[in-house]
PDB file of C-alpha atoms and ligand atoms in Angstrom:
ATOM      1  CA  UNK Y   1      80.108  -6.429  35.662  1.00  0.00           C
ATOM      2  CA  UNK Y   2      82.885  -4.055  34.640  1.00  0.00           C
ATOM      3  CA  UNK Y   3      81.094  -2.579  31.656  1.00  0.00           C
ATOM      4  CA  UNK Y   4      77.462  -1.810  31.127  1.00  0.00           C
ATOM      5  CA  UNK Y   5      75.519  -3.877  28.625  1.00  0.00           C
ATOM      6  CA  UNK Y   6      75.589  -1.858  25.447  1.00  0.00           C
ATOM      7  CA  UNK Y   7      73.415  -4.143  23.406  1.00  0.00           C
ATOM      8  CA  UNK Y   8      70.248  -2.150  24.030  1.00  0.00           C
ATOM      9  CA  UNK Y   9      69.307   0.863  21.921  1.00  0.00           C
ATOM     10  CA  UNK Y  10      70.566   4.284  23.096  1.00  0.00           C
ATOM     11  CA  UNK Y  11      68.444   5.772  25.859  1.00  0.00           C
ATOM     12  CA  UNK Y  12      66.111   8.569  24.932  1.00  0.00           C
ATOM     13  CA  UNK Y  13      66.067  11.988  26.632  1.00  0.00           C
ATOM     14  CA  UNK Y  14      64.309  11.540  29.969  1.00  0.00           C
ATOM     15  CA  UNK Y  15      62.307  14.763  29.815  1.00  0.00           C
ATOM     16  CA  UNK Y  16      60.204  15.030  26.677  1.00  0.00           C
ATOM     17  CA  UNK Y  17      57.035  16.935  26.132  1.00  0.00           C
ATOM     18  CA  UNK Y  18      54.136  16.782  23.762  1.00  0.00           C
ATOM     19  CA  UNK Y  19      53.817  19.431  21.043  1.00  0.00           C
ATOM     20  CA  UNK Y  20      52.326  22.541  22.552  1.00  0.00           C
ATOM     21  CA  UNK Y  21      53.816  21.898  25.959  1.00  0.00           C
ATOM     22  CA  UNK Y  22      55.227  24.826  27.890  1.00  0.00           C
ATOM     23  CA  UNK Y  23      58.566  23.039  27.602  1.00  0.00           C
ATOM     24  CA  UNK Y  24      58.656  23.841  23.914  1.00  0.00           C
ATOM     25  CA  UNK Y  25      58.891  27.585  23.296  1.00  0.00           C
ATOM     26  CA  UNK Y  26      56.655  28.969  20.516  1.00  0.00           C
ATOM     27  CA  UNK Y  27      59.477  29.750  18.069  1.00  0.00           C
ATOM     28  CA  UNK Y  28      57.496  32.028  15.802  1.00  0.00           C
ATOM     29  CA  UNK Y  29      56.377  34.113  18.779  1.00  0.00           C
ATOM     30  CA  UNK Y  30      59.924  34.503  20.158  1.00  0.00           C
ATOM     31  CA  UNK Y  31      61.260  35.213  16.650  1.00  0.00           C
ATOM     32  CA  UNK Y  32      58.784  38.042  16.340  1.00  0.00           C
ATOM     33  CA  UNK Y  33      59.799  39.367  19.781  1.00  0.00           C
ATOM     34  CA  UNK Y  34      63.497  39.189  18.844  1.00  0.00           C
ATOM     35  CA  UNK Y  35      62.916  41.050  15.572  1.00  0.00           C
ATOM     36  CA  UNK Y  36      60.504  43.721  16.892  1.00  0.00           C
ATOM     37  CA  UNK Y  37      61.530  47.327  17.319  1.00  0.00           C
ATOM     38  CA  UNK Y  38      62.850  47.911  20.815  1.00  0.00           C
ATOM     39  CA  UNK Y  39      63.542  50.882  23.037  1.00  0.00           C
ATOM     40  CA  UNK Y  40      66.470  50.842  25.483  1.00  0.00           C
ATOM     41  CA  UNK Y  41      65.499  51.296  29.112  1.00  0.00           C
ATOM     42  CA  UNK Y  42      68.782  50.445  30.862  1.00  0.00           C
ATOM     43  CA  UNK Y  43      72.389  49.922  29.835  1.00  0.00           C
ATOM     44  CA  UNK Y  44      75.710  49.532  31.587  1.00  0.00           C
ATOM     45  CA  UNK Y  45      79.135  48.042  31.125  1.00  0.00           C
ATOM     46  CA  UNK Y  46      80.247  45.695  33.895  1.00  0.00           C
ATOM     47  CA  UNK Y  47      83.990  46.174  34.557  1.00  0.00           C
ATOM     48  CA  UNK Y  48      86.313  43.221  34.868  1.00  0.00           C
ATOM     49  CA  UNK Y  49      86.165  41.153  38.098  1.00  0.00           C
ATOM     50  CA  UNK Y  50      83.010  42.773  39.374  1.00  0.00           C
ATOM     51  CA  UNK Y  51      79.297  42.112  39.881  1.00  0.00           C
ATOM     52  CA  UNK Y  52      76.085  44.060  39.473  1.00  0.00           C
ATOM     53  CA  UNK Y  53      72.375  43.312  39.678  1.00  0.00           C
ATOM     54  CA  UNK Y  54      69.514  44.960  37.833  1.00  0.00           C
ATOM     55  CA  UNK Y  55      65.738  44.793  37.601  1.00  0.00           C
ATOM     56  CA  UNK Y  56      63.806  43.737  34.520  1.00  0.00           C
ATOM     57  CA  UNK Y  57      60.059  44.103  34.056  1.00  0.00           C
ATOM     58  CA  UNK Y  58      58.169  41.102  32.631  1.00  0.00           C
ATOM     59  CA  UNK Y  59      58.069  41.220  28.846  1.00  0.00           C
ATOM     60  CA  UNK Y  60      61.337  43.112  28.496  1.00  0.00           C
ATOM     61  CA  UNK Y  61      64.478  41.909  26.721  1.00  0.00           C
ATOM     62  CA  UNK Y  62      67.939  41.581  28.254  1.00  0.00           C
ATOM     63  CA  UNK Y  63      71.018  41.481  26.070  1.00  0.00           C
ATOM     64  CA  UNK Y  64      74.428  40.499  27.500  1.00  0.00           C
ATOM     65  CA  UNK Y  65      77.312  41.038  25.109  1.00  0.00           C
ATOM     66  CA  UNK Y  66      81.095  40.982  24.866  1.00  0.00           C
ATOM     67  CA  UNK Y  67      82.057  44.491  23.695  1.00  0.00           C
ATOM     68  CA  UNK Y  68      85.789  43.938  23.871  1.00  0.00           C
ATOM     69  CA  UNK Y  69      86.074  40.243  23.070  1.00  0.00           C
ATOM     70  CA  UNK Y  70      85.916  36.973  24.990  1.00  0.00           C
ATOM     71  CA  UNK Y  71      84.819  37.051  28.608  1.00  0.00           C
ATOM     72  CA  UNK Y  72      82.812  34.591  30.685  1.00  0.00           C
ATOM     73  CA  UNK Y  73      79.870  35.769  32.783  1.00  0.00           C
ATOM     74  CA  UNK Y  74      78.106  34.091  35.699  1.00  0.00           C
ATOM     75  CA  UNK Y  75      74.388  34.825  35.772  1.00  0.00           C
ATOM     76  CA  UNK Y  76      71.831  34.520  38.594  1.00  0.00           C
ATOM     77  CA  UNK Y  77      68.092  35.290  38.304  1.00  0.00           C
ATOM     78  CA  UNK Y  78      65.288  35.707  40.864  1.00  0.00           C
ATOM     79  CA  UNK Y  79      61.630  36.657  40.701  1.00  0.00           C
ATOM     80  CA  UNK Y  80      61.765  40.369  41.482  1.00  0.00           C
ATOM     81  CA  UNK Y  81      59.053  40.224  44.147  1.00  0.00           C
ATOM     82  CA  UNK Y  82      59.829  36.797  45.619  1.00  0.00           C
ATOM     83  CA  UNK Y  83      63.525  35.885  45.712  1.00  0.00           C
ATOM     84  CA  UNK Y  84      62.689  32.372  46.942  1.00  0.00           C
ATOM     85  CA  UNK Y  85      61.706  31.768  43.330  1.00  0.00           C
ATOM     86  CA  UNK Y  86      65.001  31.656  41.509  1.00  0.00           C
ATOM     87  CA  UNK Y  87      66.728  30.047  38.563  1.00  0.00           C
ATOM     88  CA  UNK Y  88      67.172  26.242  38.875  1.00  0.00           C
ATOM     89  CA  UNK Y  89      70.188  25.222  36.798  1.00  0.00           C
ATOM     90  CA  UNK Y  90      69.889  21.447  37.454  1.00  0.00           C
ATOM     91  CA  UNK Y  91      66.259  21.104  36.310  1.00  0.00           C
ATOM     92  CA  UNK Y  92      66.913  23.363  33.342  1.00  0.00           C
ATOM     93  CA  UNK Y  93      69.763  21.061  32.365  1.00  0.00           C
ATOM     94  CA  UNK Y  94      67.344  18.094  32.444  1.00  0.00           C
ATOM     95  CA  UNK Y  95      64.524  19.842  30.680  1.00  0.00           C
ATOM     96  CA  UNK Y  96      66.696  21.258  27.893  1.00  0.00           C
ATOM     97  CA  UNK Y  97      70.403  20.400  27.771  1.00  0.00           C
ATOM     98  CA  UNK Y  98      73.767  20.741  29.472  1.00  0.00           C
ATOM     99  CA  UNK Y  99      74.314  23.937  27.423  1.00  0.00           C
ATOM    100  CA  UNK Y 100      71.546  26.294  26.350  1.00  0.00           C
ATOM    101  CA  UNK Y 101      70.774  28.437  23.342  1.00  0.00           C
ATOM    102  CA  UNK Y 102      67.938  30.088  21.489  1.00  0.00           C
ATOM    103  CA  UNK Y 103      64.431  28.864  22.423  1.00  0.00           C
ATOM    104  CA  UNK Y 104      65.635  27.181  25.619  1.00  0.00           C
ATOM    105  CA  UNK Y 105      64.102  28.495  28.803  1.00  0.00           C
ATOM    106  CA  UNK Y 106      65.618  28.973  32.213  1.00  0.00           C
ATOM    107  CA  UNK Y 107      63.297  27.428  34.819  1.00  0.00           C
ATOM    108  CA  UNK Y 108      62.647  28.421  38.397  1.00  0.00           C
ATOM    109  CA  UNK Y 109      63.097  26.207  41.453  1.00  0.00           C
ATOM    110  CA  UNK Y 110      60.409  24.319  43.406  1.00  0.00           C
ATOM    111  CA  UNK Y 111      57.699  24.853  44.348  1.00  0.00           C
ATOM    112  CA  UNK Y 112      57.364  27.142  41.339  1.00  0.00           C
ATOM    113  CA  UNK Y 113      58.837  25.414  38.287  1.00  0.00           C
ATOM    114  CA  UNK Y 114      57.980  27.836  35.496  1.00  0.00           C
ATOM    115  CA  UNK Y 115      60.059  29.690  32.923  1.00  0.00           C
ATOM    116  CA  UNK Y 116      61.859  32.642  34.456  1.00  0.00           C
ATOM    117  CA  UNK Y 117      63.352  33.765  31.112  1.00  0.00           C
ATOM    118  CA  UNK Y 118      63.445  32.390  27.567  1.00  0.00           C
ATOM    119  CA  UNK Y 119      66.574  32.712  25.384  1.00  0.00           C
ATOM    120  CA  UNK Y 120      65.585  34.540  22.177  1.00  0.00           C
ATOM    121  CA  UNK Y 121      68.999  35.229  20.625  1.00  0.00           C
ATOM    122  CA  UNK Y 122      72.483  33.693  20.696  1.00  0.00           C
ATOM    123  CA  UNK Y 123      75.215  34.768  18.310  1.00  0.00           C
ATOM    124  CA  UNK Y 124      77.248  31.692  19.319  1.00  0.00           C
ATOM    125  CA  UNK Y 125      74.448  29.235  18.517  1.00  0.00           C
ATOM    126  CA  UNK Y 126      76.492  27.783  15.704  1.00  0.00           C
ATOM    127  CA  UNK Y 127      79.351  26.763  18.024  1.00  0.00           C
ATOM    128  CA  UNK Y 128      77.671  23.392  18.385  1.00  0.00           C
ATOM    129  CA  UNK Y 129      79.988  20.711  19.751  1.00  0.00           C
ATOM    130  CA  UNK Y 130      83.726  20.975  19.296  1.00  0.00           C
ATOM    131  CA  UNK Y 131      86.418  18.289  18.858  1.00  0.00           C
ATOM    132  CA  UNK Y 132      86.672  17.821  22.666  1.00  0.00           C
ATOM    133  CA  UNK Y 133      82.938  17.598  23.218  1.00  0.00           C
ATOM    134  CA  UNK Y 134      82.764  21.168  24.481  1.00  0.00           C
ATOM    135  CA  UNK Y 135      79.639  23.271  24.092  1.00  0.00           C
ATOM    136  CA  UNK Y 136      78.853  26.937  24.852  1.00  0.00           C
ATOM    137  CA  UNK Y 137      76.714  28.621  27.576  1.00  0.00           C
ATOM    138  CA  UNK Y 138      77.352  26.169  30.400  1.00  0.00           C
ATOM    139  CA  UNK Y 139      74.921  24.635  32.837  1.00  0.00           C
ATOM    140  CA  UNK Y 140      77.242  21.803  33.927  1.00  0.00           C
ATOM    141  CA  UNK Y 141      79.354  23.872  36.245  1.00  0.00           C
ATOM    142  CA  UNK Y 142      78.749  26.617  38.686  1.00  0.00           C
ATOM    143  CA  UNK Y 143      80.396  29.851  39.867  1.00  0.00           C
ATOM    144  CA  UNK Y 144      83.979  30.054  41.054  1.00  0.00           C
ATOM    145  CA  UNK Y 145      84.116  30.795  44.795  1.00  0.00           C
ATOM    146  CA  UNK Y 146      86.617  31.697  47.491  1.00  0.00           C
ATOM    147  CA  UNK Y 147      85.889  28.608  49.582  1.00  0.00           C
ATOM    148  CA  UNK Y 148      86.979  26.092  46.968  1.00  0.00           C
ATOM    149  CA  UNK Y 149      89.927  28.313  46.080  1.00  0.00           C
ATOM    150  CA  UNK Y 150      90.984  28.319  49.747  1.00  0.00           C
ATOM    151  CA  UNK Y 151      90.460  24.557  49.972  1.00  0.00           C
ATOM    152  CA  UNK Y 152      92.550  23.818  46.871  1.00  0.00           C
ATOM    153  CA  UNK Y 153      95.291  26.400  47.223  1.00  0.00           C
ATOM    154  CA  UNK Y 154      95.269  27.881  50.697  1.00  0.00           C
ATOM    155  CA  UNK Y 155      94.922  31.329  49.164  1.00  0.00           C
ATOM    156  CA  UNK Y 156      92.259  33.965  49.856  1.00  0.00           C
ATOM    157  CA  UNK Y 157      90.787  35.977  47.007  1.00  0.00           C
ATOM    158  CA  UNK Y 158      87.711  38.210  47.344  1.00  0.00           C
ATOM    159  CA  UNK Y 159      86.544  38.697  43.740  1.00  0.00           C
ATOM    160  CA  UNK Y 160      85.475  35.265  42.590  1.00  0.00           C
ATOM    161  CA  UNK Y 161      82.065  35.136  40.884  1.00  0.00           C
ATOM    162  CA  UNK Y 162      80.339  33.979  44.087  1.00  0.00           C
ATOM    163  CA  UNK Y 163      81.655  37.049  45.916  1.00  0.00           C
ATOM    164  CA  UNK Y 164      80.896  39.344  42.986  1.00  0.00           C
ATOM    165  CA  UNK Y 165      77.301  38.082  42.953  1.00  0.00           C
ATOM    166  CA  UNK Y 166      76.965  38.623  46.737  1.00  0.00           C
ATOM    167  CA  UNK Y 167      78.082  42.245  46.491  1.00  0.00           C
ATOM    168  CA  UNK Y 168      75.762  42.663  43.477  1.00  0.00           C
ATOM    169  CA  UNK Y 169      72.616  41.658  45.376  1.00  0.00           C
ATOM    170  CA  UNK Y 170      73.235  43.343  48.725  1.00  0.00           C
ATOM    171  CA  UNK Y 171      71.722  46.651  47.526  1.00  0.00           C
ATOM    172  CA  UNK Y 172      68.532  44.705  46.694  1.00  0.00           C
ATOM    173  CA  UNK Y 173      68.205  43.216  50.175  1.00  0.00           C
ATOM    174  CA  UNK Y 174      69.549  39.793  49.317  1.00  0.00           C
ATOM    175  CA  UNK Y 175      72.498  37.947  50.848  1.00  0.00           C
ATOM    176  CA  UNK Y 176      75.078  35.237  50.214  1.00  0.00           C
ATOM    177  CA  UNK Y 177      72.333  32.637  50.798  1.00  0.00           C
ATOM    178  CA  UNK Y 178      70.406  33.923  47.794  1.00  0.00           C
ATOM    179  CA  UNK Y 179      73.282  33.333  45.372  1.00  0.00           C
ATOM    180  CA  UNK Y 180      72.673  30.091  43.488  1.00  0.00           C
ATOM    181  CA  UNK Y 181      74.008  27.902  40.702  1.00  0.00           C
ATOM    182  CA  UNK Y 182      74.611  29.982  37.585  1.00  0.00           C
ATOM    183  CA  UNK Y 183      74.318  29.995  33.862  1.00  0.00           C
ATOM    184  CA  UNK Y 184      77.868  30.489  32.620  1.00  0.00           C
ATOM    185  CA  UNK Y 185      77.371  32.663  29.535  1.00  0.00           C
ATOM    186  CA  UNK Y 186      80.003  32.594  26.774  1.00  0.00           C
ATOM    187  CA  UNK Y 187      81.660  29.686  28.568  1.00  0.00           C
ATOM    188  CA  UNK Y 188      82.583  26.432  26.784  1.00  0.00           C
ATOM    189  CA  UNK Y 189      82.662  23.315  28.938  1.00  0.00           C
ATOM    190  CA  UNK Y 190      82.119  19.590  28.723  1.00  0.00           C
ATOM    191  CA  UNK Y 191      82.791  16.240  30.386  1.00  0.00           C
ATOM    192  CA  UNK Y 192      85.823  14.234  29.301  1.00  0.00           C
ATOM    193  CA  UNK Y 193      85.971  10.481  28.794  1.00  0.00           C
ATOM    194  CA  UNK Y 194      86.310  10.053  32.576  1.00  0.00           C
ATOM    195  CA  UNK Y 195      83.310  12.224  33.195  1.00  0.00           C
ATOM    196  CA  UNK Y 196      85.517  15.064  34.509  1.00  0.00           C
ATOM    197  CA  UNK Y 197      84.399  18.650  34.006  1.00  0.00           C
ATOM    198  CA  UNK Y 198      86.578  20.716  31.727  1.00  0.00           C
ATOM    199  CA  UNK Y 199      86.569  24.326  30.515  1.00  0.00           C
ATOM    200  CA  UNK Y 200      87.922  25.800  27.299  1.00  0.00           C
ATOM    201  CA  UNK Y 201      88.735  29.367  26.298  1.00  0.00           C
ATOM    202  CA  UNK Y 202      85.641  31.394  25.477  1.00  0.00           C
ATOM    203  CA  UNK Y 203      84.981  31.610  21.700  1.00  0.00           C
ATOM    204  CA  UNK Y 204      83.203  34.979  22.011  1.00  0.00           C
ATOM    205  CA  UNK Y 205      84.376  37.806  19.766  1.00  0.00           C
ATOM    206  CA  UNK Y 206      83.647  41.523  20.023  1.00  0.00           C
ATOM    207  CA  UNK Y 207      79.914  42.008  19.820  1.00  0.00           C
ATOM    208  CA  UNK Y 208      78.821  38.446  20.530  1.00  0.00           C
ATOM    209  CA  UNK Y 209      75.617  38.341  22.543  1.00  0.00           C
ATOM    210  CA  UNK Y 210      72.954  36.280  24.215  1.00  0.00           C
ATOM    211  CA  UNK Y 211      69.410  37.637  24.706  1.00  0.00           C
ATOM    212  CA  UNK Y 212      66.734  36.761  27.214  1.00  0.00           C
ATOM    213  CA  UNK Y 213      63.006  37.481  27.293  1.00  0.00           C
ATOM    214  CA  UNK Y 214      61.764  38.066  30.845  1.00  0.00           C
ATOM    215  CA  UNK Y 215      58.822  35.760  31.421  1.00  0.00           C
ATOM    216  CA  UNK Y 216      58.203  37.349  34.815  1.00  0.00           C
ATOM    217  CA  UNK Y 217      59.560  40.442  36.585  1.00  0.00           C
ATOM    218  CA  UNK Y 218      63.102  39.488  37.522  1.00  0.00           C
ATOM    219  CA  UNK Y 219      66.217  40.576  39.318  1.00  0.00           C
ATOM    220  CA  UNK Y 220      69.280  39.484  37.401  1.00  0.00           C
ATOM    221  CA  UNK Y 221      72.896  39.550  38.637  1.00  0.00           C
ATOM    222  CA  UNK Y 222      76.039  39.076  36.625  1.00  0.00           C
ATOM    223  CA  UNK Y 223      79.679  38.575  37.490  1.00  0.00           C
ATOM    224  CA  UNK Y 224      82.603  39.144  35.139  1.00  0.00           C
ATOM    225  CA  UNK Y 225      84.606  36.033  36.047  1.00  0.00           C
ATOM    226  CA  UNK Y 226      88.108  36.774  37.350  1.00  0.00           C
ATOM    227  CA  UNK Y 227      89.226  34.018  35.000  1.00  0.00           C
ATOM    228  CA  UNK Y 228      88.312  36.329  32.106  1.00  0.00           C
ATOM    229  CA  UNK Y 229      88.093  34.301  28.904  1.00  0.00           C
ATOM    230  CA  UNK Y 230      89.393  31.213  30.785  1.00  0.00           C
ATOM    231  CA  UNK Y 231      92.353  30.852  28.432  1.00  0.00           C
ATOM    232  CA  UNK Y 232      94.725  30.766  31.403  1.00  0.00           C
ATOM    233  CA  UNK Y 233      92.386  29.546  34.119  1.00  0.00           C
ATOM    234  CA  UNK Y 234      93.650  27.429  36.973  1.00  0.00           C
ATOM    235  CA  UNK Y 235      93.357  27.104  40.708  1.00  0.00           C
ATOM    236  CA  UNK Y 236      96.594  27.753  42.587  1.00  0.00           C
ATOM    237  CA  UNK Y 237      99.554  28.389  40.332  1.00  0.00           C
ATOM    238  CA  UNK Y 238      98.294  30.803  37.738  1.00  0.00           C
ATOM    239  CA  UNK Y 239      94.840  30.833  39.249  1.00  0.00           C
ATOM    240  CA  UNK Y 240      92.742  33.832  40.177  1.00  0.00           C
ATOM    241  CA  UNK Y 241      93.985  33.735  43.774  1.00  0.00           C
ATOM    242  CA  UNK Y 242      97.708  33.717  43.018  1.00  0.00           C
ATOM    243  CA  UNK Y 243      99.169  37.129  43.692  1.00  0.00           C
ATOM    244  CA  UNK Y 244     102.213  36.645  41.468  1.00  0.00           C
ATOM    245  CA  UNK Y 245     100.166  35.372  38.553  1.00  0.00           C
ATOM    246  CA  UNK Y 246      97.314  37.879  38.605  1.00  0.00           C
ATOM    247  CA  UNK Y 247      98.787  39.887  35.759  1.00  0.00           C
ATOM    248  CA  UNK Y 248      98.478  37.102  33.218  1.00  0.00           C
ATOM    249  CA  UNK Y 249      94.971  36.320  34.364  1.00  0.00           C
ATOM    250  CA  UNK Y 250      94.119  40.022  34.262  1.00  0.00           C
ATOM    251  CA  UNK Y 251      95.198  40.221  30.679  1.00  0.00           C
ATOM    252  CA  UNK Y 252      92.429  37.895  29.642  1.00  0.00           C
ATOM    253  CA  UNK Y 253      89.733  39.765  31.594  1.00  0.00           C
ATOM    254  CA  UNK Y 254      87.300  41.983  29.681  1.00  0.00           C
ATOM    255  CA  UNK Y 255      84.060  43.781  30.524  1.00  0.00           C
ATOM    256  CA  UNK Y 256      80.546  42.578  29.688  1.00  0.00           C
ATOM    257  CA  UNK Y 257      77.764  44.867  28.498  1.00  0.00           C
ATOM    258  CA  UNK Y 258      74.196  44.630  29.697  1.00  0.00           C
ATOM    259  CA  UNK Y 259      71.270  46.241  27.935  1.00  0.00           C
ATOM    260  CA  UNK Y 260      67.553  46.138  28.762  1.00  0.00           C
ATOM    261  CA  UNK Y 261      64.860  46.948  26.202  1.00  0.00           C
ATOM    262  CA  UNK Y 262      61.106  47.226  26.051  1.00  0.00           C
ATOM    263  CA  UNK Y 263      59.220  46.542  22.876  1.00  0.00           C
ATOM    264  CA  UNK Y 264      58.103  49.660  21.034  1.00  0.00           C
ATOM    265  CA  UNK Y 265      54.874  48.001  19.971  1.00  0.00           C
ATOM    266  CA  UNK Y 266      53.443  46.145  22.946  1.00  0.00           C
ATOM    267  CA  UNK Y 267      50.962  44.355  20.690  1.00  0.00           C
ATOM    268  CA  UNK Y 268      53.823  42.009  19.695  1.00  0.00           C
ATOM    269  CA  UNK Y 269      53.175  40.429  23.100  1.00  0.00           C
ATOM    270  CA  UNK Y 270      49.473  39.880  22.414  1.00  0.00           C
ATOM    271  CA  UNK Y 271      48.484  36.493  23.767  1.00  0.00           C
ATOM    272  CA  UNK Y 272      51.580  36.155  25.948  1.00  0.00           C
ATOM    273  CA  UNK Y 273      51.171  36.037  29.675  1.00  0.00           C
ATOM    274  CA  UNK Y 274      53.376  35.304  32.638  1.00  0.00           C
ATOM    275  CA  UNK Y 275      53.765  31.495  32.943  1.00  0.00           C
ATOM    276  CA  UNK Y 276      51.756  29.767  35.660  1.00  0.00           C
ATOM    277  CA  UNK Y 277      53.026  27.446  38.377  1.00  0.00           C
ATOM    278  CA  UNK Y 278      51.956  23.804  37.769  1.00  0.00           C
ATOM    279  CA  UNK Y 279      48.766  23.172  39.714  1.00  0.00           C
ATOM    280  CA  UNK Y 280      50.097  20.394  41.966  1.00  0.00           C
ATOM    281  CA  UNK Y 281      48.084  20.435  45.238  1.00  0.00           C
ATOM    282  CA  UNK Y 282      51.244  20.548  47.337  1.00  0.00           C
ATOM    283  CA  UNK Y 283      50.326  18.086  50.095  1.00  0.00           C
ATOM    284  CA  UNK Y 284      53.277  15.717  49.452  1.00  0.00           C
ATOM    285  CA  UNK Y 285      51.242  12.852  50.924  1.00  0.00           C
ATOM    286  CA  UNK Y 286      50.734  14.551  54.252  1.00  0.00           C
ATOM    287  CA  UNK Y 287      47.444  15.040  56.132  1.00  0.00           C
ATOM    288  CA  UNK Y 288      48.239  17.728  58.665  1.00  0.00           C
ATOM    289  CA  UNK Y 289      45.720  18.158  61.474  1.00  0.00           C
ATOM    290  CA  UNK Y 290      44.367  21.654  61.817  1.00  0.00           C
ATOM    291  CA  UNK Y 291      44.105  21.357  65.600  1.00  0.00           C
ATOM    292  CA  UNK Y 292      43.133  19.134  68.563  1.00  0.00           C
ATOM    293  CA  UNK Y 293      39.417  19.114  67.791  1.00  0.00           C
ATOM    294  CA  UNK Y 294      39.687  19.322  64.057  1.00  0.00           C
ATOM    295  CA  UNK Y 295      40.465  16.759  61.459  1.00  0.00           C
ATOM    296  CA  UNK Y 296      42.858  16.938  58.591  1.00  0.00           C
ATOM    297  CA  UNK Y 297      42.908  19.449  55.887  1.00  0.00           C
ATOM    298  CA  UNK Y 298      41.664  17.959  52.653  1.00  0.00           C
TER     299      UNK Y 298
HETATM  300 ZN1   ZN V   1      84.143  32.895  37.983  1.00  0.00          ZN
END
């Protein structure tokens, strides 16, 4: 059959939760967190085509903004004390959507599966869906990397987001193998009629921002994509790895600003606690013998 049978009603979202589920953020709580008085604890501007990581205590707020105009950022997140627990873009995409905004949560990988941060502010929330089907803050794609650039163009370039994230986490004892699929902040993407991934120029203006509430102590790492605002992005000719074309790509590169805050009045967080891991027993159907004379663990 060439075409699917379209006579049935449209399918419903596969992942739905009952009211009160951890999947649905308590909007009034996060609104009160977003509006509460805050005290800055860390702040830096990330230069173009670079990467940096920073620590965030649980219950703090992280704001990433575009101080000089449009620029895409590639974000990774780990539990500060256990880097095996890290952001899981694919499951987050299923639990929420292909693009995320206020009240969506970023979830950690198995065997943890709990919110690692919750988005509490997004100045581009009204972008919605554009005429091409594009949406902002992308979970469909992942970071640019030197391997795919080499594969597609034959060129070597050392400052793709993957490489920027690697250099960012080295001072924290992590390596290339800890870098994972990203949230592309300020990045508009979609799938075309053929299901092909596309990117559009970032709609961010000076001062646009996205804010995260740390649900657990985290290490975050950000790369200022060498594609800048993606208005001239391309692999090969004109791409980030093309020596002769770097100038035009450079012209659409801008810094990103990162700020970390704690709440002035900690009582705003009354009743909040670090999310728990689902209480699955973890046997995966196995009964593993303890030893020669012993039976199986129950
Ligand atoms: Zn990139």
